[in-house]
């Protein structure tokens, strides 16, 4: 058996250079760990980070005699994911056994769907952000989905004693079966062609869009760094003008969005170098190294890998009724991208404003604030202004915190806005009030009450002050009557002083001019 | 045949003989009436096991302490006036294919020689809930692959009728235990006839219920789509009581049927078969398949008896039964090759570590080589091949089509008749060693029993007498539509009653007393 070790980086060619000669074809396989309370085929807990082998039972340890029972919630999540990806849902499908020996697989077969997946033939539109200085508009790409199917995760092997933490050279291996049997959904794209130079960005945008979608569906915590969302990237190149796909490699261990883009880009440059030299790509799995930014050879993989699939005889078919599917369809959240478009229109934000809101992760908080009664403009003004500024340094160590961790709720902001629009507070009073809310002094109304912040609404008191000021400033009055209306400012200032700032300056102006019988 | 003078056996045997010769129904009645304690009854069986099992070798493990503990609890509960299940206090033996918490469970394999399950199979839980003392675990062909118990890694079981003959298989231990009065009742498992064929060759009763009628959770899998658990007993009524205990829906087994258990106990009181339509399946009726003459003769007599009881006998044809054996020996090994993959020495079971610093793969290979016997390896290889890409359609796929056709044959037959009958096994018990070198000859023992497993329908073997040429017992197989298990008990009970009338006792009572061998 040939174990090829990579001593140094392999040959690559410049990215821009390869695009003149090759067209990339991608295939993305995303594994999502579902956030169900129990495993796919048994009642064991699924929490992350428990002591090794404490979340196991006869079923997920593959003990003699144990039998699987399908997790209903996992099936429902699979159907919801399929629907959200615009897939057709099978009215009858089965699990199969994928047979191969590996110590982290307790039964030495993985119970997985094979030729009868729960969801087939869908799509997801992804938006690749414009490149600074290059594009005006974002680039939209429709990712065709081949299938989404259900399967179970394997245990987790830790190889001890080797230099790399991989099995080669290890003295022994430890297996944690807590992960064995966690429900997984595998989402497989059709070959993605025609993205050209944007292919790495499309790959990243797709995984990002999928992550947003899965989060909106509330089916997984989609944490790439914890492995609850994993992406295997299949990459091949075909010479420009050729119709037949090239030999592909499958890159694993891609644990962040950035890595998805980098790994695809790297593989493209490596493939091009191999092909340029007149050599052939070895069909194999590749291992991505985040630190060095390269992939290394994994195990050879061929289409002839024989897993001896056959229908799992210990399970009965999954047969969702039309009613089941429609009931689940009714629970689907709005597609995140469509939702953003709709909200932008409803809120009347510019593209730039909306992008800032999205980038700040403030879409939900603004939506809730607007729902609580604030105007979209006010909601944006408070959250993206004063509050965003404070959130940047509100952490214990002076670092950033989430907007919602500031202690101000969307309801508070809406209340603050209504105090301003209702005429009780002016802008500077509103800022003082917010200060009090941030200090934990209560709701905006409570803070305003406690701090006696209120524009005087009573024209009687204001009128009294106006008359006093008019009587005290005959010279200014003379100027105004003489046509220098702008001189009213001096009187307003004095009125505000008498009112200790708690008056509406605009109303004071009106009353002064009214009293003097002068047209504003 | 040995002469019957051994019935005088020993004075030591006399005491236990009285109690162990009761039927389970009689035992339950006496226990309920308070004229017998479970401790006495259980101890009588344990004494008999101690005396005779070194000769018969029906048990791989005897749990005297556990059985007596249950017996004492039952006796105390009864003394306290507690209401108890019908079979409370009646001991039972369990085939070593069912996981028993804390009791070594081997499936007849070196691979699991020291495996102590941390959990009970659902049927074991049901036996415990029924408060039945579990005497021990019975011998079987390794992973239930065989028709003679000769493939047990721990040595064969002997047929109580003739110690030089096989007790059938794979559940020879359970049938021999019941036939030798070592246990009144036993649990068996039937993948292609492993309850029915041993019942036939030991003169006992064995039922394979409808697929899904009894939970498989905790039963060491041979072929998941064929395996079914069932009762072994000396009488039809006894079998019905045990059937009732173990049957019923289990949420832990996805293939378990969620439907009421048919009234098998009521049906076991049947004495009259007026109007019942009985079909003789031409393809397995023995007339031109070279079945042993004595087997054939008892079958013909059984048909006459059924006719006397009011049944209407017709011949039906199930043309695809001819392909049952071929389909079975593709489906079974395919599923078995996958089911047995888990025995890899990583988490439990035998581990053999080759010299040097072997890889996990090498440890797996060495352990499986040492842990599995030849018949198991033969079937794993066969199944691995049949599932391989490029061969799947021709073998596994084709076999599944045949399976569908066999199920349709049953449906068509059951449109015409209420039950089907055939001889259970083509021959009486053969001699130990006779067929171990010829797998095909061994496989042919199950020619009449396999179709029921492929179609999932229930079947029973009930004694039909003894063959003239060798004096050994023969069995009648009764088959019924799925979830009509009670029909088996009706036919079995009526035939049993008729034979008792004619012969002055159950067929099993003709068995000679066992001669203890050194």
Coordinates of C-alpha atoms in Angstrom, one line a residue, chain B residues 3-517:
Chain B
X3 CA -33.9 -50.6 24.8
X4 CA -36.2 -49.0 27.3
X5 CA -34.7 -50.6 30.4
X6 CA -32.9 -47.3 31.0
X7 CA -36.2 -45.9 32.0
X8 CA -35.5 -47.5 35.4
X9 CA -32.5 -45.1 35.2
X10 CA -31.7 -44.3 38.8
X11 CA -33.5 -43.8 42.0
X12 CA -32.1 -40.3 42.0
X13 CA -34.1 -39.6 38.9
X14 CA -37.4 -40.7 40.2
X15 CA -38.1 -37.6 42.4
X16 CA -37.5 -35.0 39.7
X17 CA -39.1 -37.1 37.0
X18 CA -42.6 -36.6 38.5
X19 CA -42.5 -32.9 38.5
X20 CA -40.6 -32.3 35.3
X21 CA -43.0 -34.6 33.4
X22 CA -45.9 -32.3 34.0
X23 CA -47.0 -30.0 31.2
X24 CA -46.5 -26.3 31.7
X25 CA -50.3 -25.9 32.0
X26 CA -50.3 -28.5 34.8
X27 CA -47.4 -26.8 36.5
X28 CA -49.1 -23.4 36.3
X29 CA -52.3 -24.9 37.7
X30 CA -50.6 -26.6 40.6
X31 CA -48.6 -23.5 41.4
X32 CA -51.7 -21.4 41.4
X33 CA -53.5 -24.0 43.6
X34 CA -50.7 -23.9 46.1
X35 CA -50.0 -27.6 45.8
X36 CA -46.5 -26.9 44.4
X37 CA -43.9 -24.2 44.9
X38 CA -41.8 -22.7 42.2
X39 CA -38.7 -23.5 44.2
X40 CA -39.6 -27.2 44.2
X41 CA -40.4 -27.1 40.5
X42 CA -37.3 -25.1 39.6
X43 CA -35.1 -27.2 41.8
X44 CA -36.5 -30.4 40.2
X45 CA -35.4 -29.1 36.8
X46 CA -32.0 -28.0 38.0
X47 CA -31.4 -31.4 39.5
X48 CA -32.4 -33.1 36.3
X49 CA -30.2 -30.7 34.3
X50 CA -27.3 -31.5 36.6
X51 CA -27.8 -35.2 36.2
X52 CA -28.5 -35.4 32.4
X53 CA -27.2 -32.3 30.7
X54 CA -23.6 -33.4 30.8
X55 CA -24.9 -36.1 28.5
X56 CA -27.4 -34.1 26.4
X57 CA -25.5 -30.8 26.4
X58 CA -28.6 -28.7 25.8
X59 CA -27.3 -25.9 27.9
X60 CA -24.3 -23.6 27.5
X61 CA -25.0 -21.9 30.8
X62 CA -27.2 -22.9 33.8
X63 CA -28.2 -20.1 36.1
X64 CA -29.4 -22.0 39.2
X65 CA -29.0 -19.1 41.5
X66 CA -30.9 -16.7 39.3
X67 CA -33.7 -19.2 38.6
X68 CA -34.1 -20.1 42.3
X69 CA -34.1 -16.4 43.2
X70 CA -37.0 -15.8 40.9
X71 CA -38.7 -18.9 42.1
X72 CA -38.5 -17.7 45.7
X73 CA -39.9 -14.3 44.8
X74 CA -42.8 -15.9 43.1
X75 CA -43.5 -18.2 46.0
X76 CA -43.3 -15.3 48.4
X77 CA -45.6 -13.2 46.2
X78 CA -48.1 -16.0 46.0
X79 CA -48.0 -16.6 49.7
X80 CA -48.7 -12.9 50.1
X81 CA -51.8 -13.2 48.0
X82 CA -50.4 -11.2 45.1
X83 CA -52.1 -11.8 41.7
X84 CA -49.6 -13.4 39.4
X85 CA -49.2 -14.0 35.6
X86 CA -50.4 -17.4 34.4
X87 CA -46.9 -18.8 34.0
X88 CA -45.4 -17.2 37.1
X89 CA -43.0 -19.7 38.7
X90 CA -42.9 -22.0 35.6
X91 CA -39.2 -22.3 34.5
X92 CA -38.0 -21.6 31.0
X93 CA -34.8 -22.0 29.0
X94 CA -33.6 -19.3 26.6
X95 CA -31.7 -19.9 23.4
X96 CA -28.3 -18.3 23.7
X97 CA -29.1 -15.9 20.9
X98 CA -31.1 -13.7 23.3
X99 CA -29.2 -11.1 25.3
X100 CA -29.6 -11.6 29.1
X101 CA -28.2 -8.9 31.3
X102 CA -25.4 -10.2 33.4
X103 CA -25.5 -13.7 31.9
X104 CA -23.0 -14.6 29.3
X105 CA -24.6 -14.7 25.8
X106 CA -22.5 -16.4 23.1
X107 CA -24.7 -17.2 20.1
X108 CA -22.8 -20.4 20.1
X109 CA -19.6 -18.6 19.0
X110 CA -16.0 -18.3 20.3
X111 CA -16.3 -14.7 19.2
X112 CA -18.7 -14.0 22.1
X113 CA -17.4 -16.7 24.5
X114 CA -17.0 -14.1 27.3
X115 CA -19.6 -11.5 26.2
X116 CA -21.9 -10.5 29.1
X117 CA -24.6 -8.2 27.8
X118 CA -25.4 -5.0 29.7
X119 CA -29.1 -5.3 28.7
X120 CA -32.0 -7.7 28.3
X121 CA -33.6 -8.6 25.0
X122 CA -37.3 -7.5 25.1
X123 CA -38.5 -11.1 25.2
X124 CA -36.2 -11.7 28.2
X125 CA -37.8 -8.7 29.9
X126 CA -41.2 -10.2 29.1
X127 CA -40.2 -13.5 30.6
X128 CA -39.0 -11.6 33.8
X129 CA -42.3 -9.7 33.8
X130 CA -44.1 -13.0 33.6
X131 CA -42.1 -14.0 36.6
X132 CA -40.7 -17.1 34.9
X133 CA -37.4 -18.5 36.4
X134 CA -34.8 -18.6 33.7
X135 CA -32.9 -21.9 34.0
X136 CA -30.2 -21.0 31.6
X137 CA -29.0 -20.5 28.0
X138 CA -29.4 -23.2 25.4
X139 CA -26.9 -24.5 22.8
X140 CA -27.2 -23.6 19.1
X141 CA -25.4 -23.6 15.9
X142 CA -23.0 -20.7 15.8
X143 CA -25.0 -17.5 15.1
X144 CA -27.9 -19.8 14.3
X145 CA -26.3 -21.1 11.1
X146 CA -27.0 -24.7 10.8
X147 CA -29.6 -27.5 11.1
X148 CA -28.0 -29.8 13.6
X149 CA -26.3 -27.8 16.4
X150 CA -23.1 -29.4 15.3
X151 CA -21.8 -25.9 14.3
X152 CA -21.9 -24.7 17.9
X153 CA -18.3 -23.7 18.9
X154 CA -19.0 -25.5 22.2
X155 CA -19.9 -28.9 20.9
X156 CA -23.1 -30.5 19.7
X157 CA -26.3 -31.1 21.6
X158 CA -27.6 -34.7 21.5
X159 CA -31.1 -35.8 20.6
X160 CA -32.8 -37.2 23.7
X161 CA -34.5 -39.9 21.5
X162 CA -31.1 -41.2 20.4
X163 CA -27.9 -39.7 21.8
X164 CA -26.0 -40.4 18.6
X165 CA -28.3 -38.2 16.6
X166 CA -28.6 -34.5 16.1
X167 CA -31.5 -32.6 17.8
X168 CA -32.0 -30.4 14.8
X169 CA -30.8 -26.8 14.5
X170 CA -30.0 -24.2 14.9
X171 CA -32.1 -24.3 18.1
X172 CA -31.3 -27.9 19.0
X173 CA -30.5 -26.9 22.6
X174 CA -33.9 -25.5 23.2
X175 CA -35.7 -28.5 21.7
X176 CA -33.5 -31.0 23.3
X177 CA -34.0 -29.3 26.7
X178 CA -37.8 -29.5 26.3
X179 CA -37.7 -33.1 24.9
X180 CA -35.4 -34.3 27.7
X181 CA -37.7 -32.7 30.4
X182 CA -34.9 -30.4 31.4
X183 CA -37.2 -27.5 30.9
X184 CA -41.0 -27.4 30.2
X185 CA -40.7 -24.4 27.9
X186 CA -37.9 -22.8 25.9
X187 CA -37.3 -19.8 23.6
X188 CA -36.1 -20.5 20.1
X189 CA -35.4 -18.4 17.0
X190 CA -36.3 -19.3 13.5
X191 CA -34.6 -17.8 10.4
X192 CA -35.2 -20.7 8.0
X193 CA -36.7 -23.4 10.3
X194 CA -34.5 -23.3 13.4
X195 CA -37.5 -23.7 15.7
X196 CA -39.7 -26.0 13.6
X197 CA -37.1 -28.5 12.3
X198 CA -35.7 -29.2 15.8
X199 CA -39.2 -29.5 17.1
X200 CA -40.0 -32.1 14.4
X201 CA -36.9 -34.2 15.1
X202 CA -37.3 -34.2 18.9
X203 CA -41.0 -34.9 19.0
X204 CA -41.9 -31.4 20.4
X205 CA -43.9 -28.4 19.4
X206 CA -42.3 -25.3 18.0
X207 CA -43.8 -22.1 16.5
X208 CA -42.3 -19.4 14.3
X209 CA -44.8 -16.6 14.8
X210 CA -45.6 -14.0 12.0
X211 CA -42.6 -11.9 11.2
X212 CA -42.8 -8.8 13.5
X213 CA -45.2 -10.5 16.0
X214 CA -42.4 -11.0 18.6
X215 CA -39.7 -8.4 19.2
X216 CA -36.2 -9.0 17.9
X217 CA -34.7 -6.3 20.1
X218 CA -31.8 -7.9 21.9
X219 CA -31.8 -11.0 19.7
X220 CA -28.4 -11.5 18.1
X221 CA -29.2 -11.0 14.5
X222 CA -28.6 -13.6 11.8
X223 CA -30.7 -12.3 8.9
X224 CA -32.9 -9.4 10.1
X225 CA -35.6 -9.8 7.5
X226 CA -36.0 -13.5 8.3
X227 CA -35.4 -13.9 12.0
X228 CA -38.3 -14.5 14.3
X229 CA -38.5 -15.6 17.9
X230 CA -40.9 -18.2 19.1
X231 CA -41.8 -20.8 21.7
X232 CA -40.7 -24.4 22.1
X233 CA -42.8 -26.8 24.2
X234 CA -44.0 -30.3 24.6
X235 CA -47.6 -29.5 24.0
X236 CA -49.5 -27.1 21.8
X237 CA -51.3 -25.5 24.8
X238 CA -48.0 -25.0 26.6
X239 CA -46.5 -23.3 23.4
X240 CA -49.5 -21.1 23.2
X241 CA -49.0 -19.8 26.8
X242 CA -45.4 -18.9 26.1
X243 CA -46.3 -17.4 22.7
X244 CA -48.7 -15.1 24.5
X245 CA -46.0 -14.0 27.0
X246 CA -43.5 -13.0 24.3
X247 CA -45.7 -11.6 21.5
X248 CA -46.8 -8.0 21.1
X249 CA -45.6 -4.7 19.9
X250 CA -42.2 -3.4 20.9
X251 CA -41.3 0.2 20.1
X252 CA -37.6 -0.8 20.2
X253 CA -38.1 -2.9 17.1
X254 CA -39.1 -0.9 14.1
X255 CA -40.3 -4.1 12.3
X256 CA -42.5 -5.0 15.2
X257 CA -46.2 -5.3 14.3
X258 CA -48.5 -2.9 16.2
X259 CA -51.6 -5.1 16.4
X260 CA -53.4 -7.2 19.0
X261 CA -51.8 -10.6 19.6
X262 CA -54.1 -13.3 18.1
X263 CA -55.9 -15.5 20.7
X264 CA -53.5 -18.4 20.5
X265 CA -54.3 -19.7 23.9
X266 CA -58.0 -19.9 23.1
X267 CA -57.2 -21.6 19.8
X268 CA -55.1 -24.2 21.6
X269 CA -58.3 -25.6 23.0
X270 CA -59.6 -26.5 19.6
X271 CA -60.8 -30.1 19.1
X272 CA -62.8 -29.9 15.9
X273 CA -61.8 -28.6 12.5
X274 CA -65.1 -28.7 10.8
X275 CA -65.1 -26.6 7.7
X276 CA -61.4 -25.7 7.9
X277 CA -59.8 -25.7 4.4
X278 CA -56.4 -27.3 4.5
X279 CA -54.0 -27.0 1.5
X280 CA -51.3 -29.5 0.8
X281 CA -48.5 -27.7 -1.0
X282 CA -47.5 -29.9 -3.9
X283 CA -44.0 -28.5 -4.0
X284 CA -43.2 -29.5 -0.4
X285 CA -45.5 -32.3 0.3
X286 CA -42.8 -34.9 -0.1
X287 CA -44.5 -37.2 -2.6
X288 CA -41.9 -36.7 -5.2
X289 CA -39.1 -34.9 -3.3
X290 CA -37.6 -38.0 -1.9
X291 CA -38.7 -37.5 1.7
X292 CA -38.0 -40.4 4.0
X293 CA -40.8 -43.0 3.8
X294 CA -41.6 -42.9 7.5
X295 CA -41.9 -39.1 7.4
X296 CA -44.2 -39.5 4.3
X297 CA -46.3 -42.1 5.9
X298 CA -46.9 -40.0 9.1
X299 CA -47.8 -37.1 6.9
X300 CA -50.4 -39.0 5.0
X301 CA -51.9 -40.2 8.3
X302 CA -52.0 -36.7 9.6
X303 CA -54.0 -35.7 6.6
X304 CA -56.4 -38.5 7.3
X305 CA -56.7 -37.3 10.9
X306 CA -57.4 -33.7 9.8
X307 CA -60.0 -35.0 7.5
X308 CA -61.6 -37.0 10.3
X309 CA -61.6 -33.8 12.4
X310 CA -63.8 -32.2 9.7
X311 CA -61.1 -30.4 7.6
X312 CA -61.4 -30.3 3.9
X313 CA -58.1 -31.2 2.2
X314 CA -57.1 -29.9 -1.2
X315 CA -53.9 -29.7 -3.1
X316 CA -52.5 -26.3 -3.9
X317 CA -49.4 -25.3 -5.9
X318 CA -46.8 -22.7 -5.0
X319 CA -44.6 -22.9 -8.1
X320 CA -42.0 -20.5 -6.8
X321 CA -41.2 -22.5 -3.7
X322 CA -38.8 -24.4 -6.0
X323 CA -36.6 -21.3 -5.9
X324 CA -37.0 -20.7 -2.2
X325 CA -33.7 -22.4 -1.2
X326 CA -31.7 -20.5 -3.8
X327 CA -33.2 -17.1 -2.8
X328 CA -32.8 -17.9 0.9
X329 CA -29.1 -18.7 0.5
X330 CA -28.5 -15.3 -1.1
X331 CA -30.6 -13.1 1.2
X332 CA -29.5 -14.8 4.5
X333 CA -25.8 -14.6 3.8
X334 CA -26.1 -11.1 2.5
X335 CA -27.8 -9.8 5.6
X336 CA -25.6 -12.0 7.9
X337 CA -22.4 -10.6 6.3
X338 CA -23.5 -7.1 7.3
X339 CA -25.0 -8.1 10.7
X340 CA -21.8 -10.0 11.7
X341 CA -19.5 -7.1 10.7
X342 CA -19.8 -5.6 14.2
X343 CA -17.7 -8.5 15.7
X344 CA -14.4 -6.8 15.1
X345 CA -12.7 -7.1 18.5
X346 CA -12.8 -3.3 19.1
X347 CA -15.5 -2.9 21.7
X348 CA -16.3 -6.4 23.0
X349 CA -15.8 -10.0 22.1
X350 CA -12.7 -12.1 21.3
X351 CA -9.6 -10.1 20.5
X352 CA -6.6 -11.8 18.9
X353 CA -3.5 -9.5 18.6
X354 CA -1.0 -10.7 16.0
X355 CA 2.7 -10.3 16.8
X356 CA 4.5 -7.1 16.2
X357 CA 2.6 -3.8 16.2
X358 CA -0.5 -4.7 14.3
X359 CA -2.9 -2.2 12.8
X360 CA -6.6 -2.1 13.8
X361 CA -7.4 -3.8 10.5
X362 CA -4.9 -6.7 11.3
X363 CA -6.4 -7.2 14.8
X364 CA -9.9 -7.3 13.2
X365 CA -8.8 -9.9 10.7
X366 CA -7.0 -12.1 13.2
X367 CA -9.9 -11.9 15.7
X368 CA -12.5 -12.7 13.1
X369 CA -10.4 -15.6 11.8
X370 CA -10.1 -17.1 15.2
X371 CA -13.6 -16.2 16.5
X372 CA -15.7 -17.5 13.6
X373 CA -16.2 -21.1 12.6
X374 CA -16.2 -22.4 9.0
X375 CA -19.9 -22.3 8.4
X376 CA -20.0 -18.6 9.6
X377 CA -17.1 -17.8 7.4
X378 CA -18.7 -19.6 4.4
X379 CA -21.8 -17.5 4.7
X380 CA -20.0 -14.2 5.3
X381 CA -18.0 -14.8 2.1
X382 CA -21.1 -15.8 0.2
X383 CA -23.0 -12.7 1.4
X384 CA -20.1 -10.3 0.8
X385 CA -19.9 -11.6 -2.7
X386 CA -23.6 -11.4 -3.4
X387 CA -23.8 -7.8 -2.3
X388 CA -20.7 -6.7 -4.3
X389 CA -21.2 -4.1 -6.9
X390 CA -21.7 -5.7 -10.3
X391 CA -23.3 -8.8 -8.7
X392 CA -25.9 -7.2 -6.5
X393 CA -28.7 -7.2 -9.2
X394 CA -27.9 -10.7 -10.3
X395 CA -27.9 -12.1 -6.8
X396 CA -29.4 -10.1 -4.0
X397 CA -31.7 -8.2 -6.3
X398 CA -32.9 -11.3 -8.1
X399 CA -33.4 -13.1 -4.8
X400 CA -35.6 -10.3 -3.5
X401 CA -37.8 -10.7 -6.6
X402 CA -38.1 -14.4 -6.0
X403 CA -39.1 -13.6 -2.4
X404 CA -41.9 -11.4 -3.7
X405 CA -43.1 -14.2 -6.0
X406 CA -43.1 -16.6 -3.0
X407 CA -45.1 -14.2 -1.0
X408 CA -47.6 -14.0 -3.9
X409 CA -47.7 -17.8 -4.0
X410 CA -48.8 -17.8 -0.4
X411 CA -51.4 -15.1 -1.0
X412 CA -52.9 -17.1 -3.9
X413 CA -52.8 -20.3 -1.8
X414 CA -54.5 -18.5 1.1
X415 CA -57.2 -17.3 -1.2
X416 CA -58.2 -21.0 -1.6
X417 CA -57.4 -22.5 1.9
X418 CA -57.2 -21.4 5.5
X419 CA -53.9 -23.2 6.3
X420 CA -51.2 -25.1 4.4
X421 CA -49.5 -28.3 5.7
X422 CA -46.4 -30.3 4.8
X423 CA -43.9 -32.5 6.6
X424 CA -41.7 -30.2 8.6
X425 CA -38.4 -31.9 7.8
X426 CA -37.7 -34.4 4.9
X427 CA -36.1 -36.9 7.3
X428 CA -36.0 -37.8 11.0
X429 CA -32.9 -36.9 13.0
X430 CA -29.7 -37.9 11.3
X431 CA -26.6 -39.2 12.9
X432 CA -24.1 -36.7 14.3
X433 CA -21.3 -36.2 11.8
X434 CA -23.4 -37.4 8.8
X435 CA -23.8 -34.1 7.0
X436 CA -21.1 -31.8 8.4
X437 CA -19.0 -32.3 5.3
X438 CA -21.8 -31.6 2.9
X439 CA -23.3 -28.1 3.4
X440 CA -25.9 -28.6 0.6
X441 CA -27.2 -31.8 2.2
X442 CA -27.5 -29.9 5.5
X443 CA -29.3 -26.9 3.9
X444 CA -31.9 -29.3 2.3
X445 CA -33.2 -30.1 5.8
X446 CA -35.0 -26.7 5.7
X447 CA -36.6 -27.1 2.3
X448 CA -40.1 -27.1 3.7
X449 CA -39.6 -24.5 6.4
X450 CA -37.8 -21.7 4.4
X451 CA -40.7 -20.4 2.4
X452 CA -42.5 -19.2 5.5
X453 CA -39.5 -17.1 6.5
X454 CA -39.2 -15.5 3.1
X455 CA -42.9 -14.5 3.2
X456 CA -43.1 -13.7 6.9
X457 CA -46.0 -16.0 7.5
X458 CA -46.3 -18.0 10.7
X459 CA -45.6 -21.7 10.9
X460 CA -45.7 -24.5 13.5
X461 CA -44.3 -28.0 13.8
X462 CA -46.4 -30.4 15.8
X463 CA -45.5 -34.0 16.3
X464 CA -47.2 -36.4 13.9
X465 CA -45.8 -39.7 15.3
X466 CA -42.7 -41.8 14.8
X467 CA -41.2 -43.2 11.6
X468 CA -41.5 -47.0 11.3
X469 CA -38.0 -47.5 10.0
X470 CA -36.2 -45.8 12.9
X471 CA -38.7 -45.1 15.6
X472 CA -37.8 -41.4 15.6
X473 CA -40.3 -38.6 15.7
X474 CA -41.7 -36.8 12.7
X475 CA -43.5 -33.4 12.5
X476 CA -46.3 -31.8 10.6
X477 CA -45.8 -28.3 9.6
X478 CA -48.8 -26.0 9.6
X479 CA -48.6 -22.6 7.9
X480 CA -51.1 -19.7 8.1
X481 CA -51.5 -16.2 6.7
X482 CA -49.7 -13.4 8.5
X483 CA -51.2 -12.4 11.8
X484 CA -53.4 -15.5 11.8
X485 CA -51.1 -17.4 14.2
X486 CA -54.1 -18.7 16.1
X487 CA -54.9 -21.0 13.2
X488 CA -51.6 -22.9 13.7
X489 CA -52.7 -23.6 17.3
X490 CA -56.1 -24.7 16.3
X491 CA -54.8 -27.2 13.8
X492 CA -51.9 -28.3 16.0
X493 CA -54.1 -28.8 19.1
X494 CA -56.8 -30.8 17.2
X495 CA -54.2 -33.1 15.7
X496 CA -52.4 -33.5 19.0
X497 CA -55.6 -34.4 20.7
X498 CA -56.5 -37.0 18.0
X499 CA -53.0 -38.6 18.2
X500 CA -53.2 -38.7 22.0
X501 CA -56.5 -40.5 21.7
X502 CA -55.1 -43.1 19.4
X503 CA -51.8 -43.6 21.0
X504 CA -52.7 -43.1 24.7
X505 CA -50.3 -40.2 25.2
X506 CA -48.2 -37.4 23.6
X507 CA -45.6 -38.5 21.0
X508 CA -42.9 -37.2 23.3
X509 CA -43.9 -39.8 25.9
X510 CA -42.6 -42.5 23.6
X511 CA -39.1 -41.1 24.0
X512 CA -36.8 -43.4 26.0
X513 CA -35.3 -42.3 29.3
X514 CA -31.8 -40.9 28.8
X515 CA -28.9 -43.0 29.6
X516 CA -26.2 -41.0 31.4
X517 CA -22.9 -41.2 29.5

